[in-house]
Coordinates of C-alpha atoms in Angstrom, one line a residue:
Chain A
X1 CA -14.1 -12.2 43.7
X2 CA -14.9 -12.3 47.3
X3 CA -15.4 -15.8 49.4
X4 CA -17.2 -16.8 52.5
X5 CA -18.2 -20.1 54.1
X6 CA -21.9 -20.6 55.0
X7 CA -23.3 -23.6 57.1
X8 CA -26.2 -25.6 56.3
X9 CA -27.9 -23.7 59.4
X10 CA -26.9 -20.5 58.3
X11 CA -28.4 -20.9 54.7
X12 CA -31.6 -21.5 56.5
X13 CA -31.3 -18.9 58.8
X14 CA -30.4 -16.5 55.6
X15 CA -33.6 -17.5 53.8
X16 CA -35.7 -17.1 57.0
X17 CA -34.3 -13.7 57.3
X18 CA -35.0 -12.9 53.6
X19 CA -38.5 -14.0 54.0
X20 CA -38.9 -11.5 56.9
X21 CA -37.4 -8.9 54.5
X22 CA -40.5 -9.5 52.2
X23 CA -39.1 -12.1 49.7
X24 CA -40.5 -15.0 48.4
X25 CA -38.1 -18.1 48.3
X26 CA -38.5 -20.1 45.1
X27 CA -36.5 -23.7 45.2
X28 CA -36.7 -27.0 43.2
X29 CA -39.7 -28.9 44.6
X30 CA -39.5 -32.3 46.4
X31 CA -40.0 -34.4 43.5
X32 CA -37.6 -31.9 41.4
X33 CA -40.3 -31.1 38.7
X34 CA -40.0 -27.6 38.8
X35 CA -38.9 -24.3 41.1
X36 CA -41.8 -23.7 43.6
X37 CA -42.5 -21.1 46.2
X38 CA -41.2 -22.5 49.4
X39 CA -43.4 -22.8 52.4
X40 CA -41.4 -24.6 54.8
X41 CA -37.6 -23.3 54.9
X42 CA -36.9 -26.5 56.8
X43 CA -37.4 -28.5 53.7
X44 CA -35.2 -26.6 51.6
X45 CA -32.5 -29.2 50.8
X46 CA -29.3 -28.7 48.4
X47 CA -28.6 -31.3 45.8
X48 CA -25.9 -30.1 43.6
X49 CA -26.1 -34.0 42.5
X50 CA -29.4 -33.8 41.5
X51 CA -30.6 -33.6 37.7
X52 CA -32.0 -30.3 36.5
X53 CA -35.6 -29.8 37.3
X54 CA -38.2 -31.3 34.8
X55 CA -39.2 -27.6 33.8
X56 CA -36.8 -24.8 34.1
X57 CA -36.3 -21.9 36.6
X58 CA -37.6 -19.7 33.5
X59 CA -40.9 -19.5 34.8
X60 CA -39.9 -17.7 38.2
X61 CA -39.5 -14.5 36.3
X62 CA -41.3 -15.2 32.9
X63 CA -44.5 -17.1 34.1
X64 CA -46.3 -19.6 31.8
X65 CA -49.3 -17.3 31.8
X66 CA -49.6 -13.6 33.2
X67 CA -52.4 -11.1 32.6
X68 CA -50.8 -7.8 31.1
X69 CA -54.1 -5.5 31.7
X70 CA -57.5 -5.8 32.5
X71 CA -60.2 -3.8 30.7
X72 CA -63.6 -2.2 31.1
X73 CA -66.0 -1.0 28.5
X74 CA -69.0 1.1 28.9
X75 CA -70.6 2.7 25.7
X76 CA -67.9 4.8 24.4
X77 CA -65.6 4.7 27.7
X78 CA -62.9 2.2 27.7
X79 CA -61.0 1.7 31.1
X80 CA -57.8 0.2 31.4
X81 CA -56.3 -1.3 34.4
X82 CA -52.5 -1.7 34.4
X83 CA -51.0 -4.6 36.3
X84 CA -47.9 -4.3 38.6
X85 CA -45.8 -7.5 38.7
X86 CA -44.5 -6.7 42.0
X87 CA -42.9 -8.9 44.5
X88 CA -39.5 -9.8 45.4
X89 CA -38.0 -13.2 44.7
X90 CA -35.1 -15.3 45.6
X91 CA -34.4 -18.0 43.2
X92 CA -32.4 -20.4 45.4
X93 CA -30.2 -23.3 44.2
X94 CA -30.3 -22.9 40.5
X95 CA -27.7 -24.9 38.6
X96 CA -25.4 -22.6 36.5
X97 CA -27.3 -23.7 33.3
X98 CA -30.4 -22.2 34.9
X99 CA -28.6 -19.1 36.5
X100 CA -27.3 -18.0 33.0
X101 CA -30.7 -18.6 30.9
X102 CA -31.7 -15.0 32.6
X103 CA -28.5 -13.4 31.3
X104 CA -29.4 -14.8 28.0
X105 CA -33.1 -14.0 27.7
X106 CA -32.3 -10.6 29.4
X107 CA -31.0 -9.5 25.9
X108 CA -34.3 -10.3 24.0
X109 CA -36.4 -8.7 26.9
X110 CA -34.4 -5.3 26.6
X111 CA -33.8 -5.2 22.7
X112 CA -36.6 -3.4 20.5
X113 CA -38.9 -3.2 23.4
X114 CA -38.4 -3.4 27.1
X115 CA -40.6 -6.0 28.7
X116 CA -41.5 -4.4 31.9
X117 CA -43.1 -7.4 33.2
X118 CA -39.8 -9.4 32.8
X119 CA -37.4 -6.6 33.7
X120 CA -39.3 -5.8 37.1
X121 CA -39.4 -9.3 38.0
X122 CA -35.8 -9.4 37.3
X123 CA -34.8 -6.2 39.1
X124 CA -36.7 -7.7 42.3
X125 CA -34.9 -10.7 42.4
X126 CA -31.9 -12.4 44.1
X127 CA -30.3 -15.4 42.2
X128 CA -28.4 -17.9 44.4
X129 CA -26.9 -20.3 42.3
X130 CA -25.2 -23.8 43.4
X131 CA -22.2 -25.4 41.6
X132 CA -23.4 -28.4 39.7
X133 CA -22.0 -31.9 40.1
X134 CA -24.5 -33.8 38.1
X135 CA -23.6 -34.9 34.8
X136 CA -25.3 -37.2 32.1
X137 CA -25.5 -37.8 28.7
X138 CA -27.7 -34.9 27.9
X139 CA -25.5 -32.0 29.6
X140 CA -23.5 -29.9 27.2
X141 CA -23.0 -26.7 29.2
X142 CA -19.2 -26.5 28.4
X143 CA -19.9 -26.4 24.4
X144 CA -21.8 -23.2 25.0
X145 CA -19.5 -21.0 27.0
X146 CA -20.7 -22.5 30.3
X147 CA -19.6 -24.7 33.0
X148 CA -20.9 -26.7 36.0
X149 CA -19.3 -24.1 38.1
X150 CA -19.9 -20.9 35.9
X151 CA -21.2 -17.8 38.0
X152 CA -23.0 -16.2 35.1
X153 CA -26.4 -15.2 36.1
X154 CA -26.0 -15.8 39.6
X155 CA -25.8 -13.0 42.3
X156 CA -23.8 -15.6 44.6
X157 CA -22.7 -19.0 43.8
X158 CA -22.7 -21.6 46.6
X159 CA -19.9 -24.5 46.3
X160 CA -20.7 -27.7 48.5
X161 CA -17.6 -28.3 50.7
X162 CA -19.3 -30.9 52.9
X163 CA -22.8 -31.8 53.8
X164 CA -23.0 -29.1 56.1
X165 CA -20.7 -26.4 55.0
X166 CA -20.9 -24.5 51.6
X167 CA -18.4 -22.1 50.0
X168 CA -19.9 -18.8 48.8
X169 CA -18.7 -16.9 46.0
X170 CA -19.8 -13.2 45.7
X171 CA -20.4 -12.3 42.2
X172 CA -22.6 -9.2 41.7
X173 CA -23.2 -5.9 44.2
X174 CA -26.4 -7.5 44.9
X175 CA -24.7 -10.5 46.1
X176 CA -22.3 -8.3 48.2
X177 CA -25.0 -6.4 49.6
X178 CA -26.6 -9.5 50.8
X179 CA -23.6 -10.9 52.7
X180 CA -22.9 -7.3 54.4
X181 CA -26.6 -7.7 55.6
X182 CA -26.2 -10.5 57.5
X183 CA -22.4 -10.8 58.5
X184 CA -22.9 -13.0 61.4
X185 CA -23.9 -16.0 59.0
X186 CA -20.8 -15.7 56.7
X187 CA -17.5 -16.6 57.7
X188 CA -14.3 -15.3 55.8
X189 CA -13.3 -18.5 53.6
X190 CA -10.0 -19.6 52.0
X191 CA -10.5 -19.1 48.4
X192 CA -8.3 -21.9 47.4
X193 CA -11.0 -24.4 49.1
X194 CA -13.9 -23.8 46.9
X195 CA -11.5 -23.7 44.0
X196 CA -10.3 -27.3 44.8
X197 CA -14.0 -28.5 44.8
X198 CA -14.6 -26.5 41.8
X199 CA -11.4 -27.9 40.0
X200 CA -12.7 -31.2 40.9
X201 CA -16.0 -31.1 39.1
X202 CA -15.3 -32.3 35.6
X203 CA -17.4 -31.2 32.5
X204 CA -19.7 -33.1 30.5
X205 CA -18.7 -35.8 28.0
X206 CA -20.5 -34.2 25.2
X207 CA -18.3 -31.6 23.5
X208 CA -18.5 -29.8 20.3
X209 CA -17.5 -26.1 18.9
X210 CA -21.0 -24.1 18.6
X211 CA -19.0 -21.6 16.4
X212 CA -18.8 -24.5 14.0
X213 CA -22.3 -25.1 14.2
X214 CA -23.2 -21.2 13.3
X215 CA -20.5 -21.6 10.5
X216 CA -22.6 -24.4 9.0
X217 CA -26.1 -22.9 9.7
X218 CA -24.7 -19.7 8.0
X219 CA -24.3 -21.5 4.6
X220 CA -27.0 -24.5 4.5
X221 CA -30.6 -23.2 5.3
X222 CA -31.8 -25.5 2.6
X223 CA -30.5 -28.8 3.5
X224 CA -31.7 -32.4 3.7
X225 CA -29.9 -32.5 7.3
X226 CA -33.3 -32.0 9.2
X227 CA -35.5 -34.4 7.2
X228 CA -35.1 -37.5 9.1
X229 CA -35.8 -35.4 12.2
X230 CA -39.0 -34.2 10.9
X231 CA -40.0 -37.8 10.2
X232 CA -40.4 -38.7 13.9
X233 CA -40.9 -35.1 15.4
X234 CA -44.4 -34.9 16.6
X235 CA -44.5 -31.4 17.2
X236 CA -45.3 -31.3 20.9
X237 CA -43.2 -28.4 21.6
X238 CA -42.3 -29.7 25.1
X239 CA -38.7 -28.9 24.4
X240 CA -39.6 -25.3 23.9
X241 CA -41.7 -25.3 27.3
X242 CA -39.3 -27.0 29.3
X243 CA -36.2 -24.9 27.9
X244 CA -34.9 -22.2 30.1
X245 CA -34.1 -19.8 27.2
X246 CA -36.9 -20.1 24.9
X247 CA -39.0 -17.1 25.5
X248 CA -41.9 -16.9 22.6
X249 CA -44.8 -15.9 23.8
X250 CA -48.4 -15.5 22.5
X251 CA -50.9 -12.3 23.6
X252 CA -54.8 -13.5 23.6
X253 CA -57.7 -11.5 24.8
X254 CA -59.8 -13.3 27.2
X255 CA -63.5 -12.1 27.0
X256 CA -65.6 -12.8 30.1
X257 CA -68.3 -10.7 28.6
X258 CA -68.2 -8.0 26.1
X259 CA -68.0 -5.1 28.9
X260 CA -64.9 -6.6 30.5
X261 CA -62.0 -9.1 30.0
X262 CA -58.2 -9.5 30.0
X263 CA -55.2 -9.5 28.1
X264 CA -53.0 -12.5 28.5
X265 CA -49.3 -13.3 27.9
X266 CA -48.9 -17.0 27.6
X267 CA -46.1 -19.2 26.5
X268 CA -45.9 -20.3 22.9
X269 CA -43.5 -22.3 20.9
X270 CA -42.1 -22.7 17.3
X271 CA -42.9 -26.3 17.0
X272 CA -46.4 -25.8 16.7
X273 CA -48.0 -25.6 13.2
X274 CA -50.0 -22.6 14.5
X275 CA -47.2 -20.6 15.4
X276 CA -46.5 -19.1 12.0
X277 CA -49.9 -19.9 10.4
X278 CA -50.8 -16.8 8.5
X279 CA -54.8 -15.4 8.6
X280 CA -54.3 -16.0 4.5
X281 CA -54.0 -19.8 5.3
X282 CA -50.3 -19.8 4.0
X283 CA -47.8 -21.2 6.5
X284 CA -44.1 -20.7 5.8
X285 CA -43.2 -23.3 8.1
X286 CA -45.9 -26.0 6.9
X287 CA -43.9 -29.0 7.6
X288 CA -42.0 -30.3 11.0
X289 CA -38.6 -30.5 9.5
X290 CA -38.8 -26.7 8.9
X291 CA -40.1 -26.1 12.5
X292 CA -37.2 -28.1 14.0
X293 CA -34.7 -26.2 11.6
X294 CA -36.0 -23.1 13.0
X295 CA -35.3 -24.0 16.6
X296 CA -31.8 -25.2 15.8
X297 CA -31.2 -21.9 13.9
X298 CA -32.7 -19.4 16.3
X299 CA -30.7 -20.8 19.0
X300 CA -27.2 -21.3 17.2
X301 CA -27.2 -18.6 14.6
X302 CA -29.9 -16.3 14.7
X303 CA -29.6 -15.1 18.4
X304 CA -25.7 -15.2 17.8
X305 CA -26.1 -12.8 15.2
X306 CA -28.5 -10.4 17.1
X307 CA -27.0 -10.7 20.6
X308 CA -23.6 -12.7 20.1
X309 CA -24.9 -15.1 22.8
X310 CA -26.1 -18.8 22.1
X311 CA -29.4 -19.1 23.1
X312 CA -28.8 -22.6 24.9
X313 CA -27.3 -23.5 28.3
X314 CA -26.7 -26.8 27.5
X315 CA -29.1 -28.3 30.2
X316 CA -30.2 -31.0 28.0
X317 CA -33.9 -30.7 29.2
X318 CA -35.1 -30.7 25.8
X319 CA -33.3 -33.9 25.0
X320 CA -34.0 -35.6 28.4
X321 CA -37.8 -35.4 28.1
X322 CA -38.3 -35.5 24.0
X323 CA -41.1 -38.3 23.8
X324 CA -39.4 -39.4 20.4
X325 CA -35.5 -39.1 21.7
X326 CA -34.5 -36.5 19.6
X327 CA -31.3 -35.1 21.4
X328 CA -30.2 -31.7 20.6
X329 CA -26.8 -32.1 21.6
X330 CA -26.2 -35.0 19.2
X331 CA -27.8 -32.9 16.4
X332 CA -25.5 -30.0 17.0
X333 CA -22.5 -31.9 17.6
X334 CA -23.1 -33.7 14.3
X335 CA -23.5 -30.1 12.7
X336 CA -20.6 -28.9 14.2
X337 CA -18.4 -31.7 12.2
X338 CA -20.3 -30.9 8.9
X339 CA -18.7 -27.4 8.3
Chain B
X28 CA -39.5 -66.4 13.5
X29 CA -37.4 -64.2 11.6
X30 CA -35.8 -61.1 13.3
X31 CA -36.8 -57.5 12.6
X32 CA -34.0 -56.6 10.4
X33 CA -34.8 -59.6 7.9
X34 CA -38.5 -58.8 8.0
X35 CA -37.8 -55.2 6.6
X36 CA -35.5 -56.5 4.1
X37 CA -38.0 -58.6 2.7
X38 CA -40.8 -56.1 2.8
X39 CA -38.7 -53.8 0.8
X40 CA -37.6 -56.8 -1.6
X41 CA -41.2 -57.9 -2.2
X42 CA -42.2 -54.2 -2.3
X43 CA -44.8 -54.8 0.5
X44 CA -44.3 -51.1 1.4
X45 CA -42.8 -47.8 0.6
X46 CA -41.4 -47.0 3.8
X47 CA -41.0 -48.9 7.6
X48 CA -42.0 -47.0 10.6
X49 CA -39.7 -48.8 13.4
X50 CA -37.6 -48.2 16.1
X51 CA -34.0 -47.4 16.3
X52 CA -31.5 -47.0 18.9
X53 CA -31.2 -43.7 20.5
X54 CA -28.2 -41.7 21.4
X55 CA -28.3 -42.9 25.1
X56 CA -28.3 -46.6 26.2
X57 CA -31.7 -47.9 27.5
X58 CA -33.9 -45.7 25.2
X59 CA -35.0 -46.1 21.7
X60 CA -36.6 -43.5 18.9
X61 CA -38.8 -44.0 16.4
X62 CA -37.2 -44.2 12.7
X63 CA -38.7 -44.1 9.3
X64 CA -36.6 -46.1 7.0
X65 CA -37.2 -46.1 3.0
X66 CA -34.2 -48.0 1.7
X67 CA -32.5 -51.5 2.0
X68 CA -29.7 -49.6 3.2
X69 CA -31.2 -48.2 6.3
X70 CA -33.0 -51.2 7.7
X71 CA -29.8 -52.2 9.6
X72 CA -31.0 -49.3 12.1
X73 CA -34.1 -51.1 13.1
X74 CA -34.3 -52.9 16.6
X75 CA -36.7 -54.3 18.8
X76 CA -36.4 -54.5 22.5
X77 CA -38.3 -53.8 25.9
X78 CA -37.3 -49.8 25.5
X79 CA -39.6 -49.8 22.4
X80 CA -42.0 -47.8 24.2
X81 CA -43.4 -45.4 21.7
X82 CA -46.8 -46.1 20.0
X83 CA -45.7 -45.6 16.5
X84 CA -49.2 -45.7 14.8
X85 CA -49.4 -41.9 15.7
X86 CA -47.6 -41.3 12.4
X87 CA -49.9 -43.3 10.4
X88 CA -52.4 -40.0 10.0
X89 CA -49.9 -37.8 9.1
X90 CA -50.7 -35.5 6.2
X91 CA -47.4 -36.6 4.0
X92 CA -48.0 -40.6 4.8
X93 CA -51.7 -40.5 3.8
X94 CA -52.7 -42.8 1.1
X95 CA -49.0 -44.3 1.3
X96 CA -48.6 -47.9 1.6
X97 CA -46.6 -48.0 4.9
X98 CA -45.2 -50.8 7.2
X99 CA -45.3 -50.2 10.6
X100 CA -43.8 -52.2 13.8
X101 CA -46.5 -52.2 16.2
X102 CA -47.1 -54.2 19.6
X103 CA -50.6 -55.4 20.8
X104 CA -51.7 -52.1 22.2
X105 CA -50.1 -50.0 19.3
X106 CA -52.2 -52.4 17.0
X107 CA -55.5 -51.5 19.0
X108 CA -54.9 -48.0 17.8
X109 CA -54.4 -49.1 14.2
X110 CA -57.6 -51.1 14.7
X111 CA -59.3 -48.1 16.1
X112 CA -58.1 -45.8 13.3
X113 CA -59.4 -48.2 10.7
X114 CA -62.5 -48.4 12.5
X115 CA -63.0 -44.6 12.2
X116 CA -62.0 -44.5 8.7
X117 CA -58.9 -43.0 9.1
X118 CA -56.7 -45.3 7.4
X119 CA -57.2 -48.0 5.2
X120 CA -56.5 -51.7 6.1
X121 CA -54.9 -52.4 2.9
X122 CA -52.6 -49.4 3.2
X123 CA -50.9 -50.6 6.2
X124 CA -48.8 -53.5 6.5
X125 CA -48.4 -54.5 10.3
X126 CA -45.3 -56.2 11.8
X127 CA -47.0 -57.4 15.1
X128 CA -44.7 -57.9 17.7
X129 CA -45.2 -60.8 20.4
X130 CA -44.5 -58.7 23.4
X131 CA -43.6 -59.3 27.0
X132 CA -44.0 -56.2 28.1
X133 CA -42.2 -52.7 27.7
X134 CA -40.6 -50.6 30.4
X135 CA -42.3 -47.6 32.5
X136 CA -40.7 -44.7 30.5
X137 CA -37.4 -43.1 29.9
X138 CA -35.9 -40.3 31.8
X139 CA -37.8 -39.5 34.9
X140 CA -39.7 -42.6 35.1
X141 CA -38.6 -46.0 36.5
X142 CA -37.4 -47.9 33.7
X143 CA -36.5 -50.8 35.7
X144 CA -40.1 -51.4 36.3
X145 CA -42.9 -53.0 33.4
X146 CA -45.1 -50.3 32.0
X147 CA -48.4 -50.5 34.0
X148 CA -50.4 -50.9 30.9
X149 CA -48.5 -54.4 30.3
X150 CA -49.8 -55.8 33.5
X151 CA -53.3 -56.0 32.3
X152 CA -52.7 -56.3 28.7
X153 CA -54.8 -58.8 26.8
X154 CA -53.0 -58.7 23.4
X155 CA -49.7 -59.6 24.0
X156 CA -49.8 -61.8 20.9
X157 CA -51.5 -59.3 18.5
X158 CA -55.0 -59.6 17.2
X159 CA -54.3 -58.2 13.8
X160 CA -51.0 -58.3 11.9
X161 CA -49.6 -59.3 8.4
X162 CA -46.5 -60.9 10.0
X163 CA -45.1 -61.5 13.3
X164 CA -42.1 -60.7 15.2
X165 CA -40.9 -61.7 18.6
X166 CA -39.3 -59.5 21.2
X167 CA -36.9 -61.0 23.1
X168 CA -37.7 -59.5 26.7
X169 CA -37.0 -60.3 30.2
X170 CA -39.2 -60.1 33.0
X171 CA -39.9 -57.1 34.5
X172 CA -41.4 -56.2 37.9
X173 CA -43.9 -53.7 38.8
X174 CA -47.6 -53.5 40.0
X175 CA -50.5 -51.6 38.3
X176 CA -50.7 -48.7 41.1
X177 CA -52.9 -47.0 38.8
X178 CA -55.7 -49.4 39.3
X179 CA -55.7 -48.7 43.0
X180 CA -55.9 -44.8 42.3
X181 CA -58.7 -45.4 40.2
X182 CA -60.5 -47.2 42.8
X183 CA -59.8 -44.4 45.2
X184 CA -60.9 -41.7 43.0
X185 CA -64.3 -43.7 42.4
X186 CA -64.8 -43.8 46.1
X187 CA -64.5 -40.0 46.6
X188 CA -67.1 -37.6 46.8
X189 CA -68.0 -35.3 43.5
X190 CA -66.3 -32.4 45.5
X191 CA -63.1 -34.3 46.4
X192 CA -62.6 -35.6 43.0
X193 CA -63.0 -32.0 41.7
X194 CA -60.3 -30.8 44.3
X195 CA -58.0 -33.8 43.3
X196 CA -58.2 -32.7 39.4
X197 CA -58.0 -29.2 40.0
X198 CA -54.6 -29.7 41.8
X199 CA -53.3 -32.1 39.1
X200 CA -54.4 -29.9 36.1
X201 CA -52.9 -26.8 38.0
X202 CA -49.3 -28.1 36.6
X203 CA -50.7 -28.4 32.9
X204 CA -48.6 -26.0 31.0
X205 CA -50.6 -26.4 27.9
X206 CA -48.0 -27.7 25.7
X207 CA -50.3 -30.2 24.2
X208 CA -47.6 -32.9 23.8
X209 CA -50.7 -35.2 24.9
X210 CA -52.6 -34.5 22.0
X211 CA -49.3 -34.4 19.7
X212 CA -48.4 -37.8 20.6
X213 CA -52.0 -39.6 20.8
X214 CA -52.8 -41.6 17.5
X215 CA -56.2 -40.9 18.0
X216 CA -55.8 -37.0 18.3
X217 CA -55.9 -37.0 14.4
X218 CA -58.0 -33.8 13.9
X219 CA -56.5 -31.5 11.4
X220 CA -57.9 -28.7 13.2
X221 CA -58.2 -29.3 17.0
X222 CA -60.8 -27.9 19.0
X223 CA -58.4 -26.0 21.3
X224 CA -56.7 -24.1 18.4
X225 CA -59.8 -22.6 17.0
X226 CA -60.3 -18.9 17.8
X227 CA -63.3 -17.8 16.3
X228 CA -65.0 -18.7 18.5
X229 CA -62.5 -19.6 20.9
X230 CA -63.8 -22.9 22.8
X231 CA -61.0 -23.5 24.9
X232 CA -58.9 -20.7 26.6
X233 CA -55.4 -21.0 25.6
X234 CA -54.2 -19.5 28.9
X235 CA -52.9 -22.2 31.4
X236 CA -55.0 -21.1 34.0
X237 CA -57.0 -23.1 36.1
X238 CA -60.2 -22.8 33.9
X239 CA -58.0 -23.1 30.7
X240 CA -56.4 -26.3 32.0
X241 CA -59.8 -27.5 33.2
X242 CA -61.4 -27.0 29.8
X243 CA -58.6 -28.8 27.9
X244 CA -58.1 -31.9 30.0
X245 CA -62.0 -32.5 30.4
X246 CA -62.5 -32.0 26.7
X247 CA -59.7 -34.2 25.5
X248 CA -61.1 -36.9 28.3
X249 CA -64.3 -36.8 26.5
X250 CA -63.1 -36.6 23.0
X251 CA -61.2 -39.8 23.9
X252 CA -63.9 -41.7 25.7
X253 CA -64.9 -45.0 24.1
X254 CA -62.0 -44.3 21.6
X255 CA -58.8 -44.2 24.0
X256 CA -56.9 -47.7 23.6
X257 CA -54.9 -47.2 26.5
X258 CA -51.5 -47.2 25.1
X259 CA -50.7 -44.2 27.9
X260 CA -48.3 -42.1 25.7
X261 CA -50.1 -39.2 26.7
X262 CA -49.2 -39.8 30.5
X263 CA -45.7 -40.8 29.4
X264 CA -44.8 -37.6 27.4
X265 CA -46.5 -35.0 29.9
X266 CA -43.7 -32.7 30.9
X267 CA -45.6 -31.6 34.1
X268 CA -46.5 -35.3 35.4
X269 CA -50.3 -35.4 35.3
X270 CA -51.8 -38.9 35.8
X271 CA -53.8 -38.7 32.7
X272 CA -54.3 -42.4 32.5
X273 CA -56.4 -42.1 35.7
X274 CA -59.1 -40.4 33.4
X275 CA -58.6 -42.5 30.3
X276 CA -58.8 -45.8 32.1
X277 CA -61.9 -44.6 34.2
X278 CA -63.6 -43.7 30.7
X279 CA -62.8 -47.0 29.0
X280 CA -64.1 -48.7 32.4
X281 CA -67.5 -47.0 32.0
X282 CA -67.6 -47.8 28.1
X283 CA -67.1 -51.4 28.9
X284 CA -69.4 -51.8 31.9
X285 CA -72.3 -49.6 30.6
X286 CA -72.0 -50.3 26.8
X287 CA -69.9 -53.7 26.9
X288 CA -67.4 -51.9 24.3
X289 CA -63.6 -52.3 24.1
X290 CA -62.1 -49.9 21.6
X291 CA -59.4 -51.1 19.3
X292 CA -60.5 -54.9 19.2
X293 CA -62.1 -55.0 16.0
X294 CA -61.6 -53.0 13.1
X295 CA -65.2 -53.9 11.7
X296 CA -67.4 -53.3 15.0
X297 CA -69.3 -50.0 14.9
X298 CA -67.5 -47.6 17.1
X299 CA -69.2 -46.6 20.2
X300 CA -69.4 -42.8 19.7
X301 CA -69.8 -43.0 16.1
X302 CA -72.9 -45.3 16.1
X303 CA -76.5 -44.2 16.7
X304 CA -79.0 -46.9 18.1
X305 CA -82.4 -46.4 19.2
X306 CA -82.0 -48.7 21.9
X307 CA -79.2 -46.8 23.5
X308 CA -79.7 -46.7 27.4
X309 CA -79.5 -43.1 28.5
X310 CA -79.6 -43.9 32.3
X311 CA -75.9 -44.1 32.6
X312 CA -75.4 -40.5 33.5
X313 CA -78.3 -40.0 36.1

């Protein structure tokens, strides 16, 4: 892996150049609630020690809502107007737990059906990660195979060396080409320097073995374990919406008129009663504990079975924001001790 | 006054209820979580402090709890919701055993909120000593600082023109992700099938677009007018940070000034929305 050093001014210059190339820059908003399109590059700040944004970066590539096509109908004629999700994006300043999410959900969006909307956005994006120095009681990235300095998912990873200077670790070809395009902004760095910084960043206190979680889930579908969670979970689904890896969506037609309308793809979540309600009236997940059990199983068992990947980056958003203080890190680490 | 654990013990020992909905320690300091205890062994989990934010009455209308005799730990604001649920015939007074909390105020929120400050609803609270209860317990709290900034925001909104106000809410609702956390946490959103979930016909677009977001938030505001008791749980849980209390408090203000009605105060008083009166004045929307 090649290493460089870039100054804070250099980063701004880089973003200005990329804007000129036609990229839209997305970075954490001022109040850290989500990733937003940057209007003024001078406002971009790098905070490795800030907690993850309230809503994850997944919406940059998998938006909360998007039209899939428009249709027009006239007598027996139906005209379909396709939509091209074009636009080049730079996702900037992602924590490793956000950057890695794209590597994980990439698999499901390229499985039995290749999702052209997600894929096109992904192909046209450049992901610039930032090694993270924020740790709290809800983080557990090291327990799901990542770390605060993980390079998974980033094209280049920035490492804060000082207030004005950042180490640059090149990870993918895309990242390498970026450095080649703007050689004047990058100095050749000493690999040891970022490594020292990286080594000094510890990991979160919460630690468990995700293989043990799966081992127990493999053998315990019918269980009382989730009952007390079902008692208090209100089924609001904020956990699924703020999650960087939850990827369920719903397809609905919105009819303006009989003669024309659009088909929409909107986020959906397994914590809702309606999610599995059949037209017959039967609901296989009719109570909240079953819905919570599904979320844990999907993340730590089903996705691992199918894609050999845990569907969780340990960012802790679901637990931080849970209105009834359900802490998934606590739940899965308790499960890991049961097997 | 007995503490929460001895009260809970005596509830089970005297068979006053089959379950108690209360607060327990969360995994992180400075946070609590709701808990349902069903046995004497479990009562030791119960806690009561200024981090007991949740309005637990939202669990009373759950299908699995209906018809059961349930004890609940409730602050004055939460009891307003219980009163409203009784007034709206959703629960029966004799089925709920209210452990009323004499409360000195709770904190503004957990993560993402300034928890060193007192919640805004506590500043204007008129039920610090509960107005309906079966038994009282005192919350040992400390004086928390904080001002009611939302009251000023409401005045500012009132002074805006309709267009300015529309633009303001357009910007706020833009962030809505349609997770419906506001509905799920709300003690008074108890419909078995919410209008937002109806698809034949579809009244409210499910898409979190400008139009769909407006439809949802405005319909919810109307459905809560004259009913919302101001526990502010919807605003606390909104992952998109939409200041929902500004709408709900404004509507409560109108209910008070135009009809002299305050929800959640008297379980026997006719409800504002559910009552027909030939003497209703109609000029308030002019």
